[in-house]
Amino acid sequence: MAGASTMSWWERAVIYQVYPRSFQDSDGDGVGDLRGVIRRLDYLQWLGVDAIWLSPIYPSPMKDFGYDIVDYTDVDPIFGTLEDFDALLAEAHRRGLRLLLDLVPNHTSDQHPWFIDARSSRTSPRRDWYIWRDPRPDGSPPTNWLSNFGGSAWEFDPATGQYYYHAYLREQPDLNWRNPEVRAAMLDVMRFWLDRGVDGFRVDVIWHLVKDEQFRDNPPNPGYRPGMWPYRALLPTYTTDRPEVHEVIAEMRRLLDSYGERLMVGEIYLPVERLVAYYGDAGTGVHLPFNFQLIGLPWDAPTLAAAIAAYEGLLPAHGWPNWVLGNHDKPRIASRVGSAQARVAAMLLLTLRGTPTLYYGDELGMRDVPIPPDRVRDPWEKNTPGLGLGRDPARTPMPWDDTPGAGFTAGEPWLPLAVDARAIHVTAQRDDPSSMLGLYRRLIALRRDEPALRAGSYTPAGSGEGWLAYLRESGGRRLLVALNLGAAPLSVDVSVESSRVLLSTVPGRAGEAVGGRVALRGDEGVVLELLERP
Ligand code: NOJ
């Protein structure tokens, strides 16, 4: 077990995701921007997070809100300029905050000069930078591969008579990572930002980068039922998680390591047994393969306890764990588990072993915002309406105060503000220690101040219907975390001889002495400081 002092910055860190369109607008166009993020750095410093992951800021036609890039080494005017970016980085670093960019290497925009060149003719020098295949004899797509955003993943290009592959929108053609020139070009992109001083990258859909060399059809998914996400009709056996992806990652890692302690986080939606392979052999994988179990699993104690144990058990010796509660692609935690239970979820996120990543606004208890049909922006919702896949509800503007634009914008926000934005906002919660924001801030501070939480061992301390408990320990200091995952009070079967409440999700319990069984109120989580060995 690494001692707190020998840890890397990213092992000690709490990461905060900023979705730049929705964080802070500084010019009244209703869309957040880099100058806006600069204005809010003091807030992030006050909150106590250590690193910011910024979702894409590059020039983009915004078909997928920045995940469709036309220039990897510039900033979209809607977000500002490269000078604004440099100012943001300098201001973040001045406050001791690290900055991670979103690297999107799997696909470009169809408006990227590389793709325009590639599609211009079959003999274009960049043709092979993308994935082109002839139609089947009957003219149909070369394989049965499906797009994540609906329909076939192959788009026919009439001018050159071939199909190109796109795992997402047809406006997001996939790059051909088997081509060494593509790899070299993307490493150059990484160098561009690393030379500017960024602290690392969150790498978009990294498990998608390499596709089957033989272009085999994906097998049907026996678990698929109508009404499910259409992409799930097939198992993505030949389109994702191919063995060769690890060579690509190792190359990226070598580059990062040549810059010192820079971080690579990988976006990977895979079962944990496969996920942990992305740690690679020591020094060859991504530092943090995003662990999305808290997002994906049903919110019940036995399931979560088993998942934590399985994950802890599968980690390679050099693998540092990480946990995520929300992001710009998934329903918000407060909508999923309810506002009261979201406080318990916050405690879980910030007391488990491993780097936590939190999503902007979750620290206020923001909920999904219903989007009227005429204001839907997400292409996924537009392509597969009615299935509940739309991501706009979780991407609405951050409410800062009770002014009409919630302190987010002086204009018309690009997505509607929450109806409760006039009540749930930073200003209302900032000075109230019992608020969600107050709780997040105390949890983050506790994590920072307690080596047992930041660096200590994790030992399950029991779980039952509706509850789970675990021990975090470092250098003789032992903390017990006990969480009630339901609304009814519980007395849980963890005997502690003598302990004191360090922090509770329910106001007024700090300092309380606890001995014997641990009594929890409904929706309560506690961190207990154990005073004697039981
Ligand atoms: C994952 C990103 O998180 C998501 O927002 C995006 O639509 C897809 N990758 C495609 O880039």
Coordinates of C-alpha atoms and ligand atoms in Angstrom, one line a residue:
M1 CA 0.0 0.0 0.0
A2 CA 1.5 3.3 -1.1
G3 CA 1.8 5.7 1.8
A4 CA 0.1 9.1 1.4
S5 CA 3.4 10.8 0.8
T6 CA 4.5 8.6 -2.1
M7 CA 1.3 8.9 -4.0
S8 CA 1.0 10.6 -7.4
W9 CA -1.0 13.8 -7.6
W10 CA -3.8 12.0 -9.4
E11 CA -4.0 9.3 -6.8
R12 CA -4.6 11.9 -4.2
A13 CA -6.9 14.0 -6.3
V14 CA -10.6 14.7 -6.6
I15 CA -11.5 15.3 -10.2
Y16 CA -14.3 17.6 -11.2
Q17 CA -15.9 17.5 -14.7
V18 CA -16.7 20.8 -16.2
Y19 CA -19.1 20.6 -19.2
P20 CA -18.0 23.9 -20.7
R21 CA -21.2 24.7 -22.5
S22 CA -23.1 24.7 -19.2
F23 CA -20.7 26.0 -16.6
Q24 CA -20.5 29.7 -17.0
D25 CA -21.2 32.0 -19.9
S26 CA -19.2 35.2 -20.0
D27 CA -20.4 36.9 -23.2
G28 CA -24.2 36.5 -23.0
D29 CA -24.6 34.0 -25.9
G30 CA -26.2 31.4 -23.6
V31 CA -23.3 29.0 -24.0
G32 CA -20.6 28.6 -21.4
D33 CA -17.0 29.5 -22.3
L34 CA -13.4 29.5 -21.1
R35 CA -13.5 33.0 -19.7
G36 CA -16.5 31.8 -17.7
V37 CA -14.6 28.8 -16.3
I38 CA -11.8 31.2 -15.2
R39 CA -14.4 33.3 -13.3
R40 CA -15.4 30.2 -11.4
L41 CA -12.0 28.8 -10.5
D42 CA -12.2 30.4 -7.1
Y43 CA -15.4 28.4 -6.5
L44 CA -13.7 25.2 -7.5
Q45 CA -10.8 26.0 -5.2
W46 CA -13.2 26.7 -2.4
L47 CA -14.9 23.4 -3.0
G48 CA -11.6 21.7 -2.6
V49 CA -11.3 19.7 -5.8
D50 CA -7.8 19.1 -7.3
A51 CA -8.3 18.7 -11.0
I52 CA -10.7 19.8 -13.6
W53 CA -11.6 17.7 -16.6
L54 CA -12.9 19.9 -19.3
S55 CA -15.1 18.3 -21.9
P56 CA -14.1 19.2 -25.5
I57 CA -13.4 22.8 -26.4
Y58 CA -12.0 22.4 -29.9
P59 CA -13.5 23.9 -33.1
S60 CA -16.5 21.8 -34.0
P61 CA -19.7 22.0 -36.0
M62 CA -21.3 20.8 -32.7
K63 CA -23.3 18.0 -34.2
D64 CA -22.3 16.1 -31.0
F65 CA -21.5 19.2 -29.0
G66 CA -17.7 19.1 -29.4
Y67 CA -17.1 15.4 -29.7
D68 CA -17.0 16.1 -33.5
I69 CA -13.7 18.0 -34.0
V70 CA -12.5 19.9 -37.0
D71 CA -9.2 21.1 -35.5
Y72 CA -7.5 19.3 -32.6
T73 CA -5.1 22.2 -31.8
D74 CA -7.4 25.2 -31.4
V75 CA -10.4 26.4 -29.4
D76 CA -13.9 26.9 -30.8
P77 CA -14.8 30.6 -31.0
I78 CA -17.9 29.8 -29.0
F79 CA -15.6 28.9 -26.1
G80 CA -13.0 31.5 -26.7
T81 CA -9.4 31.5 -28.1
L82 CA -6.1 29.7 -27.4
E83 CA -5.1 32.8 -25.4
D84 CA -8.2 32.2 -23.2
F85 CA -7.1 28.6 -22.8
D86 CA -3.6 29.6 -21.8
A87 CA -5.1 32.1 -19.3
L88 CA -7.3 29.4 -17.9
L89 CA -4.4 27.0 -17.5
A90 CA -2.3 29.6 -15.9
E91 CA -5.1 30.6 -13.5
A92 CA -5.9 27.0 -12.6
H93 CA -2.2 26.2 -11.9
R94 CA -1.9 29.4 -9.9
R95 CA -4.6 28.0 -7.6
G96 CA -3.0 24.5 -7.5
L97 CA -5.7 23.1 -9.8
R98 CA -4.7 20.7 -12.5
L99 CA -6.4 20.7 -15.9
L100 CA -7.2 17.7 -18.0
L101 CA -8.5 18.0 -21.6
D102 CA -10.8 15.7 -23.4
L103 CA -8.9 13.9 -26.1
V104 CA -11.2 12.5 -28.8
P105 CA -9.0 10.2 -30.9
N106 CA -11.5 7.7 -32.2
H107 CA -13.3 9.9 -34.7
T108 CA -13.2 13.4 -36.2
S109 CA -15.9 15.6 -37.6
D110 CA -16.8 14.9 -41.2
Q111 CA -15.7 18.5 -41.7
H112 CA -12.2 17.9 -40.5
P113 CA -9.7 18.6 -43.3
W114 CA -8.4 15.0 -42.9
F115 CA -11.8 13.6 -43.7
I116 CA -12.5 16.1 -46.5
D117 CA -9.2 14.9 -48.1
A118 CA -10.0 11.2 -47.4
R119 CA -13.4 11.3 -49.1
S120 CA -12.2 13.4 -52.0
S121 CA -11.0 10.3 -53.9
R122 CA -10.0 6.7 -53.4
T123 CA -6.4 7.6 -54.0
S124 CA -6.2 10.6 -51.7
P125 CA -3.2 10.5 -49.4
R126 CA -5.4 10.4 -46.4
R127 CA -8.0 7.9 -47.7
D128 CA -6.6 5.2 -45.4
W129 CA -6.8 7.5 -42.4
Y130 CA -10.5 6.4 -42.1
I131 CA -12.2 3.1 -42.4
W132 CA -13.5 2.5 -46.0
R133 CA -15.0 -0.7 -47.3
D134 CA -16.7 -1.7 -50.5
P135 CA -20.5 -2.5 -50.4
R136 CA -21.6 -6.1 -50.4
P137 CA -22.6 -7.4 -53.8
D138 CA -26.1 -6.3 -53.3
G139 CA -25.0 -2.7 -52.4
S140 CA -25.7 -3.1 -48.7
P141 CA -23.2 -2.1 -45.9
P142 CA -20.0 -4.3 -45.6
T143 CA -20.9 -5.6 -42.1
N144 CA -23.8 -5.5 -39.7
W145 CA -22.0 -3.1 -37.4
L146 CA -24.3 -0.6 -35.6
S147 CA -23.9 3.0 -34.7
N148 CA -24.2 3.9 -31.0
F149 CA -26.5 6.7 -32.1
G150 CA -28.9 4.5 -34.1
G151 CA -28.9 2.7 -37.5
S152 CA -26.0 1.2 -39.4
A153 CA -22.5 2.3 -38.5
W154 CA -21.7 2.5 -42.2
E155 CA -22.4 5.5 -44.4
F156 CA -22.3 5.2 -48.2
D157 CA -20.2 7.8 -50.0
P158 CA -21.7 8.0 -53.5
A159 CA -18.8 10.0 -55.0
T160 CA -16.2 7.3 -54.3
G161 CA -18.6 4.3 -54.1
Q162 CA -17.5 3.0 -50.7
Y163 CA -18.8 3.0 -47.2
Y164 CA -17.1 4.6 -44.2
Y165 CA -17.4 3.5 -40.6
H166 CA -18.8 5.7 -37.8
A167 CA -19.4 4.3 -34.3
Y168 CA -21.4 7.5 -33.5
L169 CA -23.0 10.0 -35.9
R170 CA -22.4 9.8 -39.6
E171 CA -20.8 13.2 -39.1
Q172 CA -18.2 11.5 -36.8
P173 CA -16.2 9.2 -39.1
D174 CA -13.9 6.8 -37.2
L175 CA -10.1 7.2 -37.7
N176 CA -8.2 4.1 -38.8
W177 CA -5.9 3.5 -35.9
R178 CA -4.1 0.7 -37.8
N179 CA -2.5 3.4 -39.9
P180 CA 0.8 4.6 -38.3
E181 CA 0.2 8.1 -39.8
V182 CA -2.9 8.4 -37.8
R183 CA -1.2 7.4 -34.6
A184 CA 1.6 9.9 -35.3
A185 CA -0.8 12.7 -35.9
M186 CA -2.7 12.1 -32.7
L187 CA 0.5 11.9 -30.7
D188 CA 1.4 15.3 -32.2
V189 CA -2.0 16.5 -30.9
M190 CA -1.1 15.3 -27.5
R191 CA 2.3 16.9 -27.6
F192 CA 0.7 20.2 -28.6
W193 CA -1.3 20.3 -25.4
L194 CA 1.3 18.8 -23.2
D195 CA 3.8 21.4 -24.3
R196 CA 1.2 24.0 -23.4
G197 CA 1.1 22.5 -19.9
V198 CA -2.0 20.4 -19.6
D199 CA -1.9 17.8 -16.9
G200 CA -3.3 15.0 -18.9
F201 CA -6.3 13.8 -20.8
R202 CA -9.6 12.0 -20.4
V203 CA -9.6 9.9 -23.6
D204 CA -12.9 9.5 -25.3
V205 CA -14.2 6.0 -26.0
I206 CA -10.7 4.5 -25.8
W207 CA -12.0 1.0 -26.0
H208 CA -13.4 1.7 -29.4
L209 CA -10.1 2.7 -31.1
V210 CA -9.2 -0.5 -32.9
K211 CA -11.7 -2.5 -35.0
D212 CA -11.5 -6.1 -36.2
E213 CA -9.0 -6.5 -39.0
Q214 CA -11.2 -9.1 -40.7
F215 CA -14.4 -7.1 -40.5
R216 CA -16.4 -9.9 -39.1
D217 CA -20.1 -9.4 -38.3
N218 CA -21.0 -8.8 -34.7
P219 CA -23.1 -11.6 -33.1
P220 CA -26.7 -11.0 -32.0
N221 CA -27.1 -10.2 -28.3
P222 CA -29.3 -12.9 -26.8
G223 CA -30.3 -10.5 -24.0
Y224 CA -31.7 -7.9 -26.3
R225 CA -35.4 -7.0 -26.1
P226 CA -37.4 -4.5 -28.1
G227 CA -37.5 -1.1 -26.5
M228 CA -33.8 -1.4 -25.4
W229 CA -31.1 0.8 -26.8
P230 CA -31.0 -0.4 -30.5
Y231 CA -27.2 -0.6 -30.4
R232 CA -27.6 -3.4 -27.9
A233 CA -29.2 -5.7 -30.5
L234 CA -25.7 -6.9 -31.3
L235 CA -22.7 -7.7 -29.1
P236 CA -19.9 -5.3 -30.1
T237 CA -17.4 -8.2 -30.2
Y238 CA -15.6 -7.0 -33.3
T239 CA -15.9 -3.3 -33.0
T240 CA -14.7 -2.6 -29.5
D241 CA -12.1 -3.9 -26.9
R242 CA -9.9 -5.5 -29.6
P243 CA -6.6 -6.8 -28.2
E244 CA -4.6 -4.4 -30.4
V245 CA -5.9 -1.3 -28.6
H246 CA -3.5 -2.0 -25.8
E247 CA -0.5 -1.3 -28.1
V248 CA -2.0 2.1 -29.0
I249 CA -2.5 2.9 -25.4
A250 CA 1.0 1.9 -24.5
E251 CA 2.3 4.3 -27.2
M252 CA 0.2 7.2 -25.7
R253 CA 1.4 6.3 -22.2
R254 CA 5.0 6.4 -23.3
L255 CA 4.5 9.9 -24.6
L256 CA 2.7 11.1 -21.4
D257 CA 5.4 9.6 -19.2
S258 CA 8.1 11.5 -21.1
Y259 CA 6.4 14.6 -19.8
G260 CA 6.6 13.5 -16.1
E261 CA 3.5 13.0 -14.1
R262 CA 0.7 13.5 -16.6
L263 CA -2.5 11.6 -16.3
M264 CA -4.4 9.4 -18.8
V265 CA -8.0 8.6 -17.9
G266 CA -9.8 6.3 -20.2
E267 CA -13.5 6.3 -21.0
I268 CA -14.4 2.6 -21.0
Y269 CA -17.8 1.0 -20.6
L270 CA -16.9 -2.6 -20.0
P271 CA -17.6 -5.3 -17.4
V272 CA -14.9 -4.9 -14.6
E273 CA -13.1 -8.1 -15.7
R274 CA -12.4 -6.5 -19.0
L275 CA -12.0 -3.0 -17.7
V276 CA -9.0 -3.8 -15.5
A277 CA -7.1 -5.0 -18.6
Y278 CA -6.8 -1.3 -19.5
Y279 CA -4.4 -0.8 -16.6
G280 CA -2.0 -2.8 -18.8
D281 CA 1.3 -4.1 -17.5
A282 CA 2.8 -1.6 -15.1
G283 CA 3.5 1.6 -16.9
T284 CA 1.8 0.6 -20.2
G285 CA -1.9 1.2 -19.6
V286 CA -4.1 4.1 -18.8
H287 CA -3.7 5.4 -15.2
L288 CA -7.4 5.4 -14.5
P289 CA -9.8 3.3 -16.6
F290 CA -13.0 5.1 -15.6
N291 CA -15.0 2.8 -13.3
F292 CA -18.6 3.5 -14.0
Q293 CA -20.2 0.9 -11.7
L294 CA -21.8 3.4 -9.5
I295 CA -23.5 4.9 -12.5
G296 CA -24.6 1.6 -14.1
L297 CA -25.6 -0.7 -11.2
P298 CA -28.9 -0.8 -9.4
W299 CA -28.7 1.2 -6.2
D300 CA -29.0 -1.6 -3.7
A301 CA -26.6 -2.5 -0.9
P302 CA -25.8 -6.1 -1.7
T303 CA -25.2 -5.3 -5.4
L304 CA -22.9 -2.4 -4.6
A305 CA -21.1 -4.2 -1.8
A306 CA -20.4 -7.2 -4.2
A307 CA -19.3 -4.8 -7.0
I308 CA -16.9 -3.0 -4.8
A309 CA -15.4 -6.2 -3.6
A310 CA -15.2 -7.7 -7.1
Y311 CA -13.5 -4.5 -8.4
E312 CA -11.0 -4.3 -5.5
G313 CA -10.2 -8.0 -6.0
L314 CA -9.6 -7.7 -9.7
L315 CA -7.3 -4.7 -9.7
P316 CA -3.8 -5.5 -10.7
A317 CA -1.1 -4.8 -8.1
H318 CA -0.1 -1.5 -9.8
G319 CA -3.7 -0.5 -10.5
W320 CA -5.1 2.5 -8.6
P321 CA -8.9 2.4 -8.3
N322 CA -11.3 5.2 -9.3
W323 CA -15.0 5.9 -8.9
V324 CA -17.5 8.0 -10.9
L325 CA -21.0 9.0 -9.9
G326 CA -22.2 11.0 -12.9
N327 CA -21.2 12.5 -16.2
H328 CA -22.6 14.3 -19.3
D329 CA -23.9 11.1 -20.8
K330 CA -25.9 9.6 -17.9
P331 CA -28.9 10.6 -15.8
R332 CA -27.9 12.6 -12.7
I333 CA -27.4 10.8 -9.5
A334 CA -30.0 12.9 -7.6
S335 CA -32.6 11.9 -10.2
R336 CA -31.6 8.2 -10.1
V337 CA -31.6 7.7 -6.4
G338 CA -33.5 10.7 -5.0
S339 CA -32.2 13.9 -3.3
A340 CA -31.8 12.4 0.2
Q341 CA -30.0 9.3 -1.0
A342 CA -27.8 11.4 -3.3
R343 CA -26.2 12.6 0.0
V344 CA -25.3 9.0 0.8
A345 CA -24.0 8.5 -2.7
A346 CA -21.7 11.5 -2.2
M347 CA -20.3 9.9 0.9
L348 CA -19.8 6.6 -0.9
L349 CA -18.0 8.3 -3.8
L350 CA -15.7 10.3 -1.5
T351 CA -14.9 7.6 1.0
L352 CA -14.1 4.6 -1.3
R353 CA -10.5 3.8 -2.0
G354 CA -9.5 5.5 -5.3
T355 CA -9.7 8.7 -7.2
P356 CA -13.3 10.1 -7.3
T357 CA -14.6 12.0 -10.3
L358 CA -17.6 14.2 -9.7
Y359 CA -19.8 15.9 -12.3
Y360 CA -20.5 19.6 -12.2
G361 CA -23.7 20.4 -10.4
D362 CA -24.0 17.1 -8.6
E363 CA -22.5 18.9 -5.6
L364 CA -25.7 21.0 -5.5
G365 CA -28.0 18.0 -5.9
M366 CA -28.9 19.1 -9.4
R367 CA -31.5 16.8 -11.0
D368 CA -32.3 16.0 -14.6
V369 CA -34.2 18.7 -16.2
P370 CA -37.2 17.7 -18.4
I371 CA -36.5 19.1 -21.9
P372 CA -39.5 20.2 -24.0
P373 CA -39.5 18.5 -27.5
D374 CA -38.8 21.8 -29.2
R375 CA -35.6 22.3 -27.1
V376 CA -34.0 18.9 -27.6
R377 CA -30.4 19.4 -28.7
D378 CA -28.9 16.0 -28.2
P379 CA -28.5 14.1 -31.5
W380 CA -28.9 10.8 -29.7
E381 CA -32.4 11.7 -28.5
K382 CA -33.2 13.0 -32.0
N383 CA -32.2 9.8 -33.6
T384 CA -33.8 7.4 -31.1
P385 CA -36.6 9.4 -29.6
G386 CA -38.7 8.2 -26.7
L387 CA -36.3 5.6 -25.4
G388 CA -35.0 7.8 -22.6
L389 CA -31.5 8.0 -24.1
G390 CA -31.3 11.7 -24.4
R391 CA -28.5 13.4 -22.5
D392 CA -29.8 17.0 -22.5
P393 CA -31.5 16.6 -19.1
A394 CA -28.1 16.1 -17.4
R395 CA -26.4 18.9 -19.3
T396 CA -28.4 21.9 -18.2
P397 CA -26.7 25.1 -17.0
M398 CA -25.1 25.4 -13.6
P399 CA -27.2 27.5 -11.3
W400 CA -25.1 30.0 -9.4
D401 CA -27.6 32.4 -8.0
D402 CA -31.3 33.4 -8.1
T403 CA -31.1 35.9 -11.0
P404 CA -33.1 35.1 -14.1
G405 CA -30.2 33.5 -15.9
A406 CA -29.1 31.8 -12.6
G407 CA -25.8 33.6 -12.8
F408 CA -25.0 31.3 -15.7
T409 CA -25.8 33.7 -18.5
A410 CA -27.2 37.2 -19.3
G411 CA -28.8 35.7 -22.4
E412 CA -31.0 32.8 -23.3
P413 CA -29.4 29.5 -22.0
W414 CA -28.7 26.9 -24.7
L415 CA -30.6 24.4 -22.6
P416 CA -33.4 25.3 -20.2
L417 CA -32.5 26.0 -16.6
A418 CA -34.0 23.7 -13.9
V419 CA -37.3 25.0 -12.7
D420 CA -35.8 24.9 -9.2
A421 CA -32.7 26.9 -10.3
R422 CA -34.1 29.8 -8.4
A423 CA -33.9 27.8 -5.2
I424 CA -31.1 25.2 -5.8
H425 CA -28.0 27.2 -6.6
V426 CA -24.5 27.9 -5.3
T427 CA -25.3 31.1 -3.5
A428 CA -28.1 29.5 -1.5
Q429 CA -26.0 26.6 -0.4
R430 CA -22.6 28.0 0.0
D431 CA -22.9 29.2 3.6
D432 CA -25.2 26.4 4.7
P433 CA -23.2 23.5 6.1
S434 CA -26.2 21.3 6.0
S435 CA -26.7 21.8 2.3
M436 CA -25.6 19.4 -0.4
L437 CA -22.8 21.7 -1.3
G438 CA -21.8 22.0 2.3
L439 CA -21.7 18.2 2.6
Y440 CA -19.6 17.8 -0.6
R441 CA -17.2 20.4 0.7
R442 CA -16.8 18.7 4.1
L443 CA -16.4 15.3 2.5
I444 CA -13.7 16.6 0.1
A445 CA -11.9 18.3 3.0
L446 CA -12.2 15.1 5.1
R447 CA -10.7 13.1 2.3
R448 CA -7.9 15.5 2.0
D449 CA -7.1 15.6 5.7
E450 CA -7.5 11.9 6.4
P451 CA -4.7 9.7 5.0
A452 CA -7.0 6.7 5.8
L453 CA -9.5 7.9 3.2
R454 CA -7.1 9.2 0.7
A455 CA -4.6 6.4 0.8
G456 CA -5.7 3.8 3.3
S457 CA -6.7 0.2 2.9
Y458 CA -10.3 -0.8 2.2
T459 CA -11.9 -3.7 4.1
P460 CA -15.6 -4.6 3.9
A461 CA -17.2 -4.4 7.3
G462 CA -20.5 -6.0 6.5
S463 CA -23.6 -5.4 4.4
G464 CA -27.2 -6.3 4.6
E465 CA -30.6 -5.4 3.2
G466 CA -30.3 -1.7 2.7
W467 CA -26.9 -1.0 4.2
L468 CA -23.2 -1.4 3.7
A469 CA -20.1 -0.6 5.8
Y470 CA -16.4 -0.6 5.3
L471 CA -13.2 0.2 7.1
R472 CA -10.6 2.6 5.8
E473 CA -7.3 2.3 7.6
S474 CA -3.9 3.9 7.5
G475 CA -1.1 4.1 10.0
G476 CA -3.3 2.8 12.9
R477 CA -6.0 5.4 12.1
R478 CA -9.2 3.5 11.4
L479 CA -12.4 5.0 10.0
L480 CA -15.6 3.1 9.6
V481 CA -18.1 4.2 6.9
A482 CA -21.6 3.0 7.3
L483 CA -24.3 3.8 4.8
N484 CA -28.0 3.4 4.9
L485 CA -29.2 3.0 1.4
G486 CA -32.9 3.3 2.3
A487 CA -35.3 5.8 3.8
A488 CA -36.1 3.8 7.0
P489 CA -33.9 4.0 10.1
L490 CA -31.6 1.0 10.7
S491 CA -29.4 -0.4 13.4
V492 CA -26.6 -2.1 11.6
D493 CA -24.7 -5.1 12.7
V494 CA -21.2 -3.6 12.8
S495 CA -20.0 -3.6 16.4
V496 CA -17.6 -0.8 17.2
E497 CA -16.4 -0.6 20.7
S498 CA -15.8 3.0 21.0
S499 CA -16.1 5.6 18.2
R500 CA -17.1 9.1 17.4
V501 CA -19.0 10.5 14.4
L502 CA -16.6 12.5 12.2
L503 CA -19.2 13.3 9.6
S504 CA -22.8 12.4 8.9
T505 CA -25.0 13.2 5.9
V506 CA -27.6 14.2 8.4
P507 CA -26.9 17.5 10.3
G508 CA -26.1 17.5 14.0
R509 CA -24.4 14.2 14.6
A510 CA -20.7 15.2 14.4
G511 CA -18.9 14.4 17.6
E512 CA -21.5 12.0 18.8
A513 CA -20.1 9.0 20.6
V514 CA -21.1 5.6 19.1
G515 CA -20.6 2.2 20.7
G516 CA -22.0 -1.2 19.9
R517 CA -24.3 -1.5 16.9
V518 CA -24.4 1.6 14.6
A519 CA -27.8 3.3 14.5
L520 CA -28.5 5.1 11.2
R521 CA -31.3 7.3 10.4
G522 CA -33.1 7.0 7.0
D523 CA -30.8 8.0 4.1
E524 CA -27.9 8.5 6.5
G525 CA -24.3 7.8 6.0
V526 CA -21.7 8.3 8.7
V527 CA -17.9 8.3 8.9
L528 CA -16.9 7.1 12.3
E529 CA -13.5 7.5 13.9
L530 CA -12.7 4.2 15.7
L531 CA -11.1 5.0 19.1
E532 CA -10.1 1.5 20.2
R533 CA -9.6 -1.8 18.6
P534 CA -12.8 -3.9 19.0
Ligands
NOJ1 C1 -18.4 9.6 -25.3 C2 -18.7 11.0 -24.9 O1 -18.7 11.0 -23.5 C3 -20.1 11.3 -25.5 O2 -20.6 12.5 -25.0 C4 -19.9 11.3 -27.0 O3 -21.2 11.5 -27.6 C5 -19.3 10.0 -27.5 N1 -18.2 9.6 -26.8 C6 -18.8 10.2 -28.9 O4 -17.7 11.0 -28.9

